[in-house]
């Protein structure tokens, strides 16, 4: 396990972390990053940069789902209550050693486990059409296999029924990174059997909730778990091995495919798909085209191609600049006959998490080309959303899209509740979403990350992403200014220019 208390290791796909891993110079490469930052200019196409929003409000199609999202470990707390078993995030956060910047854990988080009724009322007040949450595997199967914990099922039944009473459509994610610890002890996602264990767990959930008309999501951001968890070591389980990361990619995708099949076999209502975080990338130097193509393969096509085309890109894994530096032969050996047809089982919806763009330099390092939010990996560039949505629609078979996450943490310079930076961010991204719909993208909804301030993984409680402020001492909820603004957007089903 890595003892990560330096600034590099906390980032999701930080320029520094990537530089550290891909350059022989290691830490000394910091100077090169600074030089790249100083030298680079955005090369986004004029079509993307020239567009300006119309002076009148942009309207959304009838039935467009305005949502907000959370995930189990980040909000629930109650880590050892009612039979819940330990996940890799309990182990990772409780281990100390600088894994979490403020030394915190998700033991209590936003105490949503005990306060969910009030939180559902807040959603109603906001006017949400959809709420995306995740089910904690270890509440349902405390050890990740075998016995089912009825109290865990009851908790989610309460939420599902509560949403129905308030006329809010559930978007249910089966897995948001909280792998049962016993399964990690057995090898975790680099082990093929974990995909089968996941399919068994999904089978239990579908058996109980098969009549719930929802947008079902298999796994959240398999990329982040594989890379941050098994390559950079900055997230649970804190491993630093690109070969394990590559294996974790394949086995999570296999788990996704098996789950889509289980969903079909149960005749579950609604539709199902994965949630992928995707990132448009741009060369910062005309000579960096190949490197940029490699980074695009690692960041985007490694996930989109198997799910939507039934094949892996050939340029994602290898030793060239910008590639995932795992052994391509070892990776190929993991992919058994039939795996790709399982992974590409037809889906009814694709969840897309959008947090921004990145430049790529000659080293194949992801570098900064736009201002970041308080989260240093998040380069804010709303036209990138349009670029991404139109690209998915053009390059892949047509599938309904939901933006399953999009948001920023509070600006350090703004006092908590007066979050006008979040309003500007959301406005510009809603506008680009409307623009994409106007150009024929089948985008059907937009979930803001997040409903509540919560446990932001390795950043602990130092970044607040919520529409609702949470005082973690008293658990008092206070809507921020963005909450009121979003209420008006939802009521009008339109986003105004100012
Ligand atoms: C992710 C996760 C969320 C994060 C959010 C902000 O996309 O990383 O789905 O759990 O909290 O993205 O980093």
Short mmCIF file of C-alpha atoms and ligand atoms in Angstrom, two decimals:
data_model
loop_
_atom_site.label_atom_id
_atom_site.label_comp_id
_atom_site.label_asym_id
_atom_site.label_seq_id
_atom_site.Cartn_x
_atom_site.Cartn_y
_atom_site.Cartn_z
CA UNK A 1 0.00 0.00 0.00
CA UNK A 2 1.32 3.42 -0.84
CA UNK A 3 1.79 5.97 1.92
CA UNK A 4 0.42 8.89 0.00
CA UNK A 5 0.73 12.12 1.83
CA UNK A 6 2.23 14.13 -0.98
CA UNK A 7 0.31 16.40 -3.27
CA UNK A 8 0.81 14.23 -6.33
CA UNK A 9 -0.96 11.15 -5.17
CA UNK A 10 -4.32 12.61 -4.31
CA UNK A 11 -5.31 13.57 -7.76
CA UNK A 12 -7.65 11.64 -9.94
CA UNK A 13 -5.54 11.81 -13.05
CA UNK A 14 -3.24 14.58 -12.14
CA UNK A 15 -0.73 16.00 -14.52
CA UNK A 16 1.91 15.56 -11.86
CA UNK A 17 0.99 11.99 -11.11
CA UNK A 18 0.95 11.05 -14.76
CA UNK A 19 4.22 12.83 -15.34
CA UNK A 20 5.67 10.99 -12.40
CA UNK A 21 4.69 7.65 -13.83
CA UNK A 22 5.45 8.15 -17.47
CA UNK A 23 8.73 10.01 -17.38
CA UNK A 24 12.09 8.59 -16.41
CA UNK A 25 12.79 11.84 -14.60
CA UNK A 26 10.27 11.07 -11.86
CA UNK A 27 9.81 13.93 -9.46
CA UNK A 28 12.39 16.02 -11.24
CA UNK A 29 9.93 16.27 -14.09
CA UNK A 30 8.01 18.92 -12.13
CA UNK A 31 9.95 21.63 -13.95
CA UNK A 32 8.93 20.18 -17.29
CA UNK A 33 5.29 20.31 -16.23
CA UNK A 34 5.62 23.94 -15.28
CA UNK A 35 7.23 24.68 -18.63
CA UNK A 36 4.47 22.84 -20.46
CA UNK A 37 1.84 24.78 -18.55
CA UNK A 38 3.47 28.04 -19.46
CA UNK A 39 3.89 27.17 -23.11
CA UNK A 40 0.64 25.49 -24.04
CA UNK A 41 -2.37 27.05 -25.70
CA UNK A 42 -5.75 25.42 -26.13
CA UNK A 43 -6.18 23.95 -29.59
CA UNK A 44 -9.91 23.31 -29.43
CA UNK A 45 -11.53 23.63 -32.84
CA UNK A 46 -12.97 27.04 -33.76
CA UNK A 47 -16.44 25.50 -34.04
CA UNK A 48 -16.27 24.71 -30.34
CA UNK A 49 -14.84 27.98 -29.16
CA UNK A 50 -16.76 30.37 -31.41
CA UNK A 51 -20.25 29.44 -30.23
CA UNK A 52 -21.97 31.85 -27.88
CA UNK A 53 -25.22 31.11 -26.10
CA UNK A 54 -28.34 32.83 -27.44
CA UNK A 55 -29.72 35.89 -25.67
CA UNK A 56 -32.99 34.13 -24.87
CA UNK A 57 -33.40 31.15 -22.51
CA UNK A 58 -32.45 27.75 -23.94
CA UNK A 59 -35.29 25.29 -23.47
CA UNK A 60 -35.00 21.57 -22.88
CA UNK A 61 -37.20 18.83 -24.32
CA UNK A 62 -40.29 17.85 -22.35
CA UNK A 63 -39.40 15.08 -19.92
CA UNK A 64 -35.75 16.09 -19.66
CA UNK A 65 -34.58 14.70 -16.33
CA UNK A 66 -33.10 17.28 -13.99
CA UNK A 67 -31.27 15.39 -11.33
CA UNK A 68 -28.68 15.38 -8.58
CA UNK A 69 -26.37 12.59 -7.53
CA UNK A 70 -24.66 11.06 -4.50
CA UNK A 71 -22.87 7.79 -3.77
CA UNK A 72 -23.23 5.43 -0.83
CA UNK A 73 -19.83 5.72 0.84
CA UNK A 74 -19.73 9.47 0.34
CA UNK A 75 -23.01 10.27 2.10
CA UNK A 76 -24.39 7.36 4.09
CA UNK A 77 -22.06 7.00 7.08
CA UNK A 78 -23.37 4.28 9.43
CA UNK A 79 -20.37 2.26 8.37
CA UNK A 80 -20.95 -0.59 10.84
CA UNK A 81 -24.69 -0.31 11.33
CA UNK A 82 -27.35 -2.94 10.61
CA UNK A 83 -24.94 -5.58 9.40
CA UNK A 84 -22.96 -3.59 6.84
CA UNK A 85 -19.60 -5.22 6.12
CA UNK A 86 -16.30 -3.40 5.47
CA UNK A 87 -15.36 -2.16 2.02
CA UNK A 88 -11.97 -1.13 0.65
CA UNK A 89 -12.83 2.49 1.44
CA UNK A 90 -13.32 1.71 5.12
CA UNK A 91 -9.92 0.04 5.16
CA UNK A 92 -8.17 2.70 3.11
CA UNK A 93 -9.52 5.70 5.02
CA UNK A 94 -9.14 4.12 8.45
CA UNK A 95 -5.54 3.10 7.76
CA UNK A 96 -4.33 6.69 8.17
CA UNK A 97 -0.91 7.25 6.65
CA UNK A 98 -2.05 10.32 4.77
CA UNK A 99 -4.43 8.48 2.46
CA UNK A 100 -7.08 11.12 3.15
CA UNK A 101 -5.84 14.72 3.32
CA UNK A 102 -7.69 15.64 6.50
CA UNK A 103 -7.31 12.20 8.06
CA UNK A 104 -11.06 11.68 7.89
CA UNK A 105 -13.20 8.66 7.01
CA UNK A 106 -16.70 8.07 5.69
CA UNK A 107 -17.74 6.57 9.04
CA UNK A 108 -20.39 9.26 9.51
CA UNK A 109 -20.17 11.33 6.29
CA UNK A 110 -23.47 13.20 5.79
CA UNK A 111 -25.27 10.62 7.96
CA UNK A 112 -27.68 10.06 5.09
CA UNK A 113 -28.38 6.55 6.41
CA UNK A 114 -30.30 8.14 9.26
CA UNK A 115 -31.40 11.36 7.57
CA UNK A 116 -32.54 10.14 4.17
CA UNK A 117 -36.16 11.19 4.66
CA UNK A 118 -35.19 14.82 5.19
CA UNK A 119 -32.82 14.58 2.25
CA UNK A 120 -35.61 13.27 0.03
CA UNK A 121 -37.73 16.22 1.14
CA UNK A 122 -34.93 18.55 0.05
CA UNK A 123 -34.95 16.86 -3.35
CA UNK A 124 -38.67 17.46 -3.59
CA UNK A 125 -38.19 21.11 -2.64
CA UNK A 126 -35.59 21.40 -5.36
CA UNK A 127 -38.05 19.92 -7.84
CA UNK A 128 -35.78 17.08 -8.92
CA UNK A 129 -37.04 14.75 -11.62
CA UNK A 130 -34.31 12.19 -10.89
CA UNK A 131 -32.04 11.18 -8.03
CA UNK A 132 -28.94 9.13 -8.68
CA UNK A 133 -27.61 7.14 -5.72
CA UNK A 134 -25.57 4.00 -5.30
CA UNK A 135 -26.21 0.80 -3.41
CA UNK A 136 -23.53 -0.28 -1.00
CA UNK A 137 -22.61 -3.86 -1.89
CA UNK A 138 -21.56 -4.61 1.71
CA UNK A 139 -24.96 -3.61 3.05
CA UNK A 140 -26.50 -6.26 0.81
CA UNK A 141 -23.76 -8.90 1.06
CA UNK A 142 -21.53 -7.98 4.02
CA UNK A 143 -18.63 -10.15 2.85
CA UNK A 144 -19.14 -9.69 -0.88
CA UNK A 145 -20.49 -13.19 -1.42
CA UNK A 146 -22.99 -15.53 0.13
CA UNK A 147 -25.47 -14.43 2.78
CA UNK A 148 -27.84 -11.56 2.10
CA UNK A 149 -28.47 -8.88 4.72
CA UNK A 150 -32.17 -8.04 4.77
CA UNK A 151 -31.62 -4.78 6.65
CA UNK A 152 -29.48 -3.49 3.79
CA UNK A 153 -32.22 -4.28 1.29
CA UNK A 154 -34.78 -2.60 3.58
CA UNK A 155 -32.75 0.60 3.65
CA UNK A 156 -32.75 0.93 -0.12
CA UNK A 157 -36.40 -0.10 -0.34
CA UNK A 158 -37.16 2.86 1.93
CA UNK A 159 -35.34 5.21 -0.41
CA UNK A 160 -36.91 3.75 -3.56
CA UNK A 161 -40.42 3.97 -2.08
CA UNK A 162 -39.70 7.45 -0.75
CA UNK A 163 -38.67 8.59 -4.22
CA UNK A 164 -41.83 7.11 -5.74
CA UNK A 165 -43.95 8.99 -3.17
CA UNK A 166 -42.26 12.20 -4.23
CA UNK A 167 -42.45 11.41 -7.92
CA UNK A 168 -38.66 11.34 -8.38
CA UNK A 169 -37.21 8.81 -10.79
CA UNK A 170 -34.43 6.67 -9.31
CA UNK A 171 -31.11 6.27 -11.10
CA UNK A 172 -29.54 3.38 -9.23
CA UNK A 173 -25.83 2.68 -9.44
CA UNK A 174 -24.92 -0.81 -8.28
CA UNK A 175 -21.30 -0.01 -7.56
CA UNK A 176 -19.56 3.24 -6.74
CA UNK A 177 -16.05 1.99 -5.76
CA UNK A 178 -16.88 0.40 -2.38
CA UNK A 179 -15.63 -3.12 -3.09
CA UNK A 180 -16.16 -5.56 -0.20
CA UNK A 181 -12.84 -5.88 1.64
CA UNK A 182 -12.87 -9.72 1.63
CA UNK A 183 -12.97 -9.61 -2.17
CA UNK A 184 -9.98 -7.29 -2.25
CA UNK A 185 -8.20 -9.65 0.14
CA UNK A 186 -8.80 -12.39 -2.43
CA UNK A 187 -7.29 -10.26 -5.23
CA UNK A 188 -9.83 -7.51 -5.96
CA UNK A 189 -10.69 -6.30 -9.44
CA UNK A 190 -7.45 -7.64 -10.95
CA UNK A 191 -8.95 -11.09 -10.22
CA UNK A 192 -11.44 -12.40 -12.78
CA UNK A 193 -13.63 -14.04 -10.16
CA UNK A 194 -14.56 -10.63 -8.74
CA UNK A 195 -16.65 -10.07 -11.88
CA UNK A 196 -18.64 -13.22 -11.08
CA UNK A 197 -19.11 -12.15 -7.47
CA UNK A 198 -20.42 -8.82 -8.74
CA UNK A 199 -22.88 -10.50 -11.08
CA UNK A 200 -24.16 -12.58 -8.14
CA UNK A 201 -24.69 -9.42 -6.10
CA UNK A 202 -26.47 -7.75 -9.01
CA UNK A 203 -28.64 -10.82 -9.34
CA UNK A 204 -29.77 -10.43 -5.72
CA UNK A 205 -30.62 -6.77 -6.25
CA UNK A 206 -32.55 -7.45 -9.47
CA UNK A 207 -34.40 -10.31 -7.78
CA UNK A 208 -35.67 -7.92 -5.11
CA UNK A 209 -36.04 -4.66 -7.05
CA UNK A 210 -36.84 -5.97 -10.52
CA UNK A 211 -40.14 -4.12 -10.60
CA UNK A 212 -38.55 -0.73 -9.99
CA UNK A 213 -38.70 1.40 -13.09
CA UNK A 214 -35.32 3.08 -12.91
CA UNK A 215 -32.25 4.00 -14.86
CA UNK A 216 -29.95 1.25 -13.64
CA UNK A 217 -26.21 1.74 -13.73
CA UNK A 218 -23.77 -1.11 -13.39
CA UNK A 219 -20.43 0.42 -12.32
CA UNK A 220 -19.44 4.03 -11.75
CA UNK A 221 -16.25 5.23 -13.44
CA UNK A 222 -14.35 1.96 -13.85
CA UNK A 223 -11.48 4.11 -15.07
CA UNK A 224 -11.08 6.05 -11.83
CA UNK A 225 -11.19 2.94 -9.67
CA UNK A 226 -8.72 1.10 -11.92
CA UNK A 227 -6.27 3.97 -12.31
CA UNK A 228 -6.50 5.76 -8.96
CA UNK A 229 -6.99 2.54 -7.03
CA UNK A 230 -4.54 0.17 -8.72
CA UNK A 231 -2.13 2.37 -10.68
CA UNK A 232 -1.60 5.68 -8.86
CA UNK A 233 -2.47 4.32 -5.42
CA UNK A 234 -4.29 7.50 -4.49
CA UNK A 235 -7.64 5.79 -3.92
CA UNK A 236 -8.59 2.50 -2.29
CA UNK A 237 -7.14 -0.09 -2.36
CA UNK A 238 -3.96 2.01 -2.73
CA UNK A 239 -2.05 -0.25 -5.12
CA UNK A 240 0.52 1.06 -7.63
CA UNK A 241 0.81 -1.47 -10.44
CA UNK A 242 -0.23 -0.70 -14.04
CA UNK A 243 -0.74 -4.39 -14.80
CA UNK A 244 -3.22 -4.70 -11.97
CA UNK A 245 -4.88 -1.52 -13.19
CA UNK A 246 -5.29 -2.94 -16.70
CA UNK A 247 -6.72 -6.16 -15.28
CA UNK A 248 -9.08 -4.11 -13.11
CA UNK A 249 -10.33 -2.36 -16.25
CA UNK A 250 -11.14 -5.62 -17.99
CA UNK A 251 -12.75 -7.31 -15.02
CA UNK A 252 -14.91 -4.32 -14.17
CA UNK A 253 -16.07 -4.18 -17.78
CA UNK A 254 -16.74 -7.92 -17.65
CA UNK A 255 -18.75 -7.37 -14.46
CA UNK A 256 -20.67 -4.68 -16.31
CA UNK A 257 -21.50 -7.04 -19.19
CA UNK A 258 -22.51 -9.92 -16.93
CA UNK A 259 -24.76 -7.53 -15.02
CA UNK A 260 -26.47 -6.25 -18.15
CA UNK A 261 -27.20 -9.90 -18.98
CA UNK A 262 -28.53 -10.61 -15.47
CA UNK A 263 -30.73 -7.53 -15.74
CA UNK A 264 -32.19 -8.85 -19.02
CA UNK A 265 -32.69 -12.32 -17.55
CA UNK A 266 -34.70 -10.88 -14.66
CA UNK A 267 -36.80 -8.73 -16.98
CA UNK A 268 -36.09 -5.71 -14.79
CA UNK A 269 -38.00 -2.53 -15.60
CA UNK A 270 -36.34 0.60 -16.93
CA UNK A 271 -32.99 0.50 -18.72
CA UNK A 272 -29.38 -0.21 -17.90
CA UNK A 273 -25.88 0.94 -18.79
CA UNK A 274 -22.49 1.88 -17.35
CA UNK A 275 -21.32 5.24 -16.02
CA UNK A 276 -18.13 6.35 -17.75
CA UNK A 277 -16.11 9.46 -17.00
CA UNK A 278 -14.79 10.79 -20.28
CA UNK A 279 -12.44 13.60 -21.15
CA UNK A 280 -11.80 15.35 -24.47
CA UNK A 281 -8.05 15.71 -24.93
CA UNK A 282 -6.16 18.21 -27.07
CA UNK A 283 -2.55 18.28 -28.20
CA UNK A 284 -0.61 21.21 -26.79
CA UNK A 285 1.99 20.86 -29.53
CA UNK A 286 1.39 19.94 -33.17
CA UNK A 287 4.03 17.22 -32.75
CA UNK A 288 2.06 15.61 -29.91
CA UNK A 289 -0.65 14.09 -32.14
CA UNK A 290 0.37 10.49 -31.50
CA UNK A 291 0.68 11.05 -27.75
CA UNK A 292 -2.74 12.68 -27.71
CA UNK A 293 -4.25 9.77 -29.61
CA UNK A 294 -2.76 7.41 -27.01
CA UNK A 295 -4.16 9.41 -24.11
CA UNK A 296 -7.55 9.49 -25.83
CA UNK A 297 -7.34 5.70 -26.08
CA UNK A 298 -6.56 5.37 -22.36
CA UNK A 299 -9.07 7.94 -21.14
CA UNK A 300 -11.97 7.31 -23.48
CA UNK A 301 -11.80 4.52 -26.06
CA UNK A 302 -10.56 1.87 -23.60
CA UNK A 303 -14.05 2.08 -22.10
CA UNK A 304 -16.32 3.21 -24.95
CA UNK A 305 -15.02 0.75 -27.55
CA UNK A 306 -15.53 -2.51 -25.63
CA UNK A 307 -18.99 -1.43 -24.41
CA UNK A 308 -20.29 0.01 -27.67
CA UNK A 309 -18.20 -1.75 -30.34
CA UNK A 310 -17.15 -5.01 -28.70
CA UNK A 311 -13.42 -4.42 -29.18
CA UNK A 312 -10.48 -2.93 -27.32
CA UNK A 313 -8.45 -0.15 -28.93
CA UNK A 314 -4.93 -1.30 -29.83
CA UNK A 315 -3.28 1.96 -28.79
CA UNK A 316 -4.28 2.17 -25.12
CA UNK A 317 -1.84 -0.19 -23.43
CA UNK A 318 1.93 -0.22 -23.98
CA UNK A 319 5.12 1.67 -23.38
CA UNK A 320 4.66 4.61 -25.77
CA UNK A 321 4.17 8.10 -24.33
CA UNK A 322 0.60 8.55 -23.16
CA UNK A 323 -0.25 4.85 -22.92
CA UNK A 324 -1.18 2.86 -19.85
CA UNK A 325 2.23 1.31 -19.14
CA UNK A 326 1.06 -2.27 -18.65
CA UNK A 327 2.12 -5.36 -20.59
CA UNK A 328 -0.16 -5.64 -23.65
CA UNK A 329 0.35 -9.42 -23.91
CA UNK A 330 -0.59 -9.91 -20.30
CA UNK A 331 -3.72 -7.83 -20.89
CA UNK A 332 -4.65 -9.75 -24.02
CA UNK A 333 -4.31 -13.04 -22.14
CA UNK A 334 -6.98 -11.87 -19.69
CA UNK A 335 -9.53 -11.36 -22.45
CA UNK A 336 -11.13 -14.78 -22.91
CA UNK A 337 -13.30 -15.88 -25.81
CA UNK A 338 -16.74 -14.38 -25.45
CA UNK A 339 -15.70 -11.63 -23.01
CA UNK A 340 -16.07 -8.85 -25.54
CA UNK A 341 -19.50 -10.01 -26.63
CA UNK A 342 -20.53 -10.08 -22.96
CA UNK A 343 -19.11 -6.59 -22.38
CA UNK A 344 -20.90 -5.25 -25.46
CA UNK A 345 -24.31 -6.67 -24.47
CA UNK A 346 -26.82 -4.06 -25.67
CA UNK A 347 -27.39 -1.23 -23.22
CA UNK A 348 -30.35 1.12 -22.99
CA UNK A 349 -28.54 4.15 -21.64
CA UNK A 350 -24.99 5.44 -21.32
CA UNK A 351 -24.15 7.46 -18.22
CA UNK A 352 -21.50 10.10 -18.83
CA UNK A 353 -19.68 11.95 -16.05
CA UNK A 354 -18.20 15.17 -17.35
CA UNK A 355 -15.70 17.20 -15.36
CA UNK A 356 -13.63 18.87 -18.06
CA UNK A 357 -10.85 18.50 -20.58
CA UNK A 358 -7.09 18.13 -20.69
CA UNK A 359 -4.11 19.03 -22.83
CA UNK A 360 -1.51 16.45 -23.76
CA UNK A 361 2.17 17.26 -24.21
CA UNK A 362 5.01 15.54 -26.03
CA UNK A 363 5.60 13.21 -23.08
CA UNK A 364 2.01 12.07 -23.30
CA UNK A 365 1.42 13.81 -19.99
CA UNK A 366 -1.96 15.36 -19.26
CA UNK A 367 -1.36 19.05 -18.71
CA UNK A 368 -3.38 22.07 -17.82
CA UNK A 369 -4.86 24.15 -20.65
CA UNK A 370 -7.76 25.70 -18.76
CA UNK A 371 -8.43 27.13 -15.35
CA UNK A 372 -9.14 24.46 -12.77
CA UNK A 373 -11.66 24.38 -9.97
CA UNK A 374 -10.50 23.84 -6.38
CA UNK A 375 -10.03 20.24 -7.55
CA UNK A 376 -6.76 20.58 -9.46
CA UNK A 377 -7.64 17.77 -11.90
CA UNK A 378 -10.82 19.53 -13.02
CA UNK A 379 -10.07 21.83 -15.98
CA UNK A 380 -13.20 23.88 -16.52
CA UNK A 381 -14.22 24.08 -20.16
CA UNK A 382 -17.93 23.93 -20.91
CA UNK A 383 -17.55 23.62 -24.73
CA UNK A 384 -15.73 20.35 -24.01
CA UNK A 385 -19.08 18.93 -22.94
CA UNK A 386 -20.56 19.68 -26.35
CA UNK A 387 -17.46 18.26 -27.99
CA UNK A 388 -17.71 15.05 -25.96
CA UNK A 389 -21.45 14.49 -26.45
CA UNK A 390 -21.34 15.06 -30.19
CA UNK A 391 -18.29 12.85 -30.50
CA UNK A 392 -19.95 9.93 -28.72
CA UNK A 393 -22.97 10.27 -30.97
CA UNK A 394 -20.87 10.49 -34.13
CA UNK A 395 -18.32 7.76 -33.38
CA UNK A 396 -20.59 5.15 -31.78
CA UNK A 397 -23.97 3.58 -32.30
CA UNK A 398 -26.78 5.76 -31.11
CA UNK A 399 -27.69 5.24 -27.47
CA UNK A 400 -29.65 7.49 -25.08
CA UNK A 401 -27.28 9.51 -22.91
CA UNK A 402 -27.62 10.80 -19.38
CA UNK A 403 -25.11 13.16 -17.86
CA UNK A 404 -24.80 11.29 -14.60
CA UNK A 405 -22.38 13.75 -12.96
CA UNK A 406 -21.30 17.33 -13.58
CA UNK A 407 -20.27 19.92 -11.01
CA UNK A 408 -17.53 21.71 -9.09
CA UNK A 409 -16.44 22.08 -5.47
CA UNK A 410 -17.04 25.37 -3.66
CA UNK A 411 -14.68 28.11 -4.69
CA UNK A 412 -12.24 28.68 -1.80
CA UNK A 413 -12.78 32.41 -2.08
CA UNK A 414 -16.55 32.28 -1.79
CA UNK A 415 -18.29 31.91 1.49
CA UNK A 416 -19.99 28.53 1.53
CA UNK A 417 -23.58 29.45 0.76
CA UNK A 418 -23.03 32.18 -1.80
CA UNK A 419 -21.73 29.84 -4.51
CA UNK A 420 -22.09 31.98 -7.61
CA UNK A 421 -19.11 30.19 -9.21
CA UNK A 422 -21.13 26.97 -9.13
CA UNK A 423 -24.07 28.78 -10.75
CA UNK A 424 -21.87 30.07 -13.58
CA UNK A 425 -20.38 26.63 -14.04
CA UNK A 426 -23.74 24.88 -14.17
CA UNK A 427 -25.25 27.54 -16.42
CA UNK A 428 -22.49 27.21 -19.00
CA UNK A 429 -22.68 23.43 -18.95
CA UNK A 430 -26.47 23.35 -19.22
CA UNK A 431 -26.14 25.66 -22.22
CA UNK A 432 -23.69 23.32 -23.92
CA UNK A 433 -26.01 20.40 -23.16
CA UNK A 434 -28.91 22.25 -24.78
CA UNK A 435 -26.70 23.05 -27.75
CA UNK A 436 -25.80 19.37 -28.15
CA UNK A 437 -29.47 18.36 -27.99
CA UNK A 438 -30.22 20.96 -30.64
CA UNK A 439 -27.60 19.32 -32.83
CA UNK A 440 -29.22 15.90 -32.49
CA UNK A 441 -27.49 14.35 -29.47
CA UNK A 442 -29.93 12.02 -27.61
CA UNK A 443 -29.19 13.54 -24.21
CA UNK A 444 -32.10 12.92 -21.85
CA UNK A 445 -31.05 14.31 -18.50
CA UNK A 446 -28.44 16.05 -16.38
CA UNK A 447 -27.50 15.08 -12.83
CA UNK A 448 -25.60 17.65 -10.81
CA UNK A 449 -22.79 16.30 -8.65
CA UNK A 450 -23.65 16.56 -5.83
CA UNK A 451 -26.89 16.93 -3.94
CA UNK A 452 -25.05 17.30 -0.62
CA UNK A 453 -21.58 18.19 0.57
CA UNK A 454 -19.98 14.84 1.31
CA UNK A 455 -16.83 12.76 1.77
CA UNK A 456 -14.76 13.58 -1.31
CA UNK A 457 -12.56 10.47 -1.34
CA UNK A 458 -8.88 11.26 -0.79
CA UNK A 459 -9.82 14.92 -0.24
CA UNK A 460 -11.96 14.00 2.75
CA UNK A 461 -14.19 16.89 3.77
CA UNK A 462 -11.92 19.59 2.33
CA UNK A 463 -13.90 19.92 -0.91
CA UNK A 464 -17.61 20.70 -0.83
CA UNK A 465 -19.43 19.71 -4.01
CA UNK A 466 -23.03 20.03 -2.83
CA UNK A 467 -26.01 22.13 -3.83
CA UNK A 468 -26.77 21.79 -0.14
CA UNK A 469 -24.25 22.75 2.53
CA UNK A 470 -23.75 20.22 5.30
CA UNK A 471 -22.36 21.21 8.67
CA UNK A 472 -20.50 18.00 9.49
CA UNK A 473 -20.51 18.85 13.20
CA UNK A 474 -24.28 19.11 13.54
CA UNK A 475 -25.37 17.53 10.22
CA UNK A 476 -27.52 20.59 9.57
CA UNK A 477 -28.41 21.01 5.89
CA UNK A 478 -28.58 24.50 4.36
CA UNK A 479 -29.37 25.03 0.68
CA UNK A 480 -26.76 27.12 -1.13
CA UNK A 481 -27.57 29.87 -3.62
CA UNK A 482 -27.10 27.35 -6.46
CA UNK A 483 -29.95 25.28 -4.98
CA UNK A 484 -32.37 28.20 -5.47
CA UNK A 485 -31.01 28.90 -8.92
CA UNK A 486 -31.34 25.23 -9.93
CA UNK A 487 -34.92 25.18 -8.61
CA UNK A 488 -35.78 27.91 -11.13
CA UNK A 489 -34.02 26.13 -14.00
CA UNK A 490 -35.96 22.97 -13.24
CA UNK A 491 -39.30 24.79 -12.94
CA UNK A 492 -38.74 26.58 -16.27
CA UNK A 493 -37.13 23.54 -17.96
CA UNK A 494 -34.84 26.16 -19.44
CA UNK A 495 -31.55 27.88 -18.72
CA UNK A 496 -31.40 31.63 -19.06
CA UNK A 497 -28.32 33.49 -20.34
CA UNK A 498 -27.80 35.40 -17.08
C1 LIG B 1 -16.32 10.72 -9.41
C2 LIG B 1 -17.26 10.17 -8.48
C3 LIG B 1 -17.74 11.13 -7.45
C4 LIG B 1 -16.85 12.26 -7.07
C5 LIG B 1 -17.04 13.45 -7.96
C6 LIG B 1 -16.15 14.61 -7.60
O1 LIG B 1 -16.73 11.06 -10.50
O2 LIG B 1 -15.16 10.81 -9.10
O3 LIG B 1 -18.31 9.62 -9.16
O4 LIG B 1 -17.89 10.24 -6.41
O5 LIG B 1 -17.07 12.67 -5.79
O6 LIG B 1 -16.72 13.08 -9.25
O7 LIG B 1 -14.82 14.23 -7.65
#
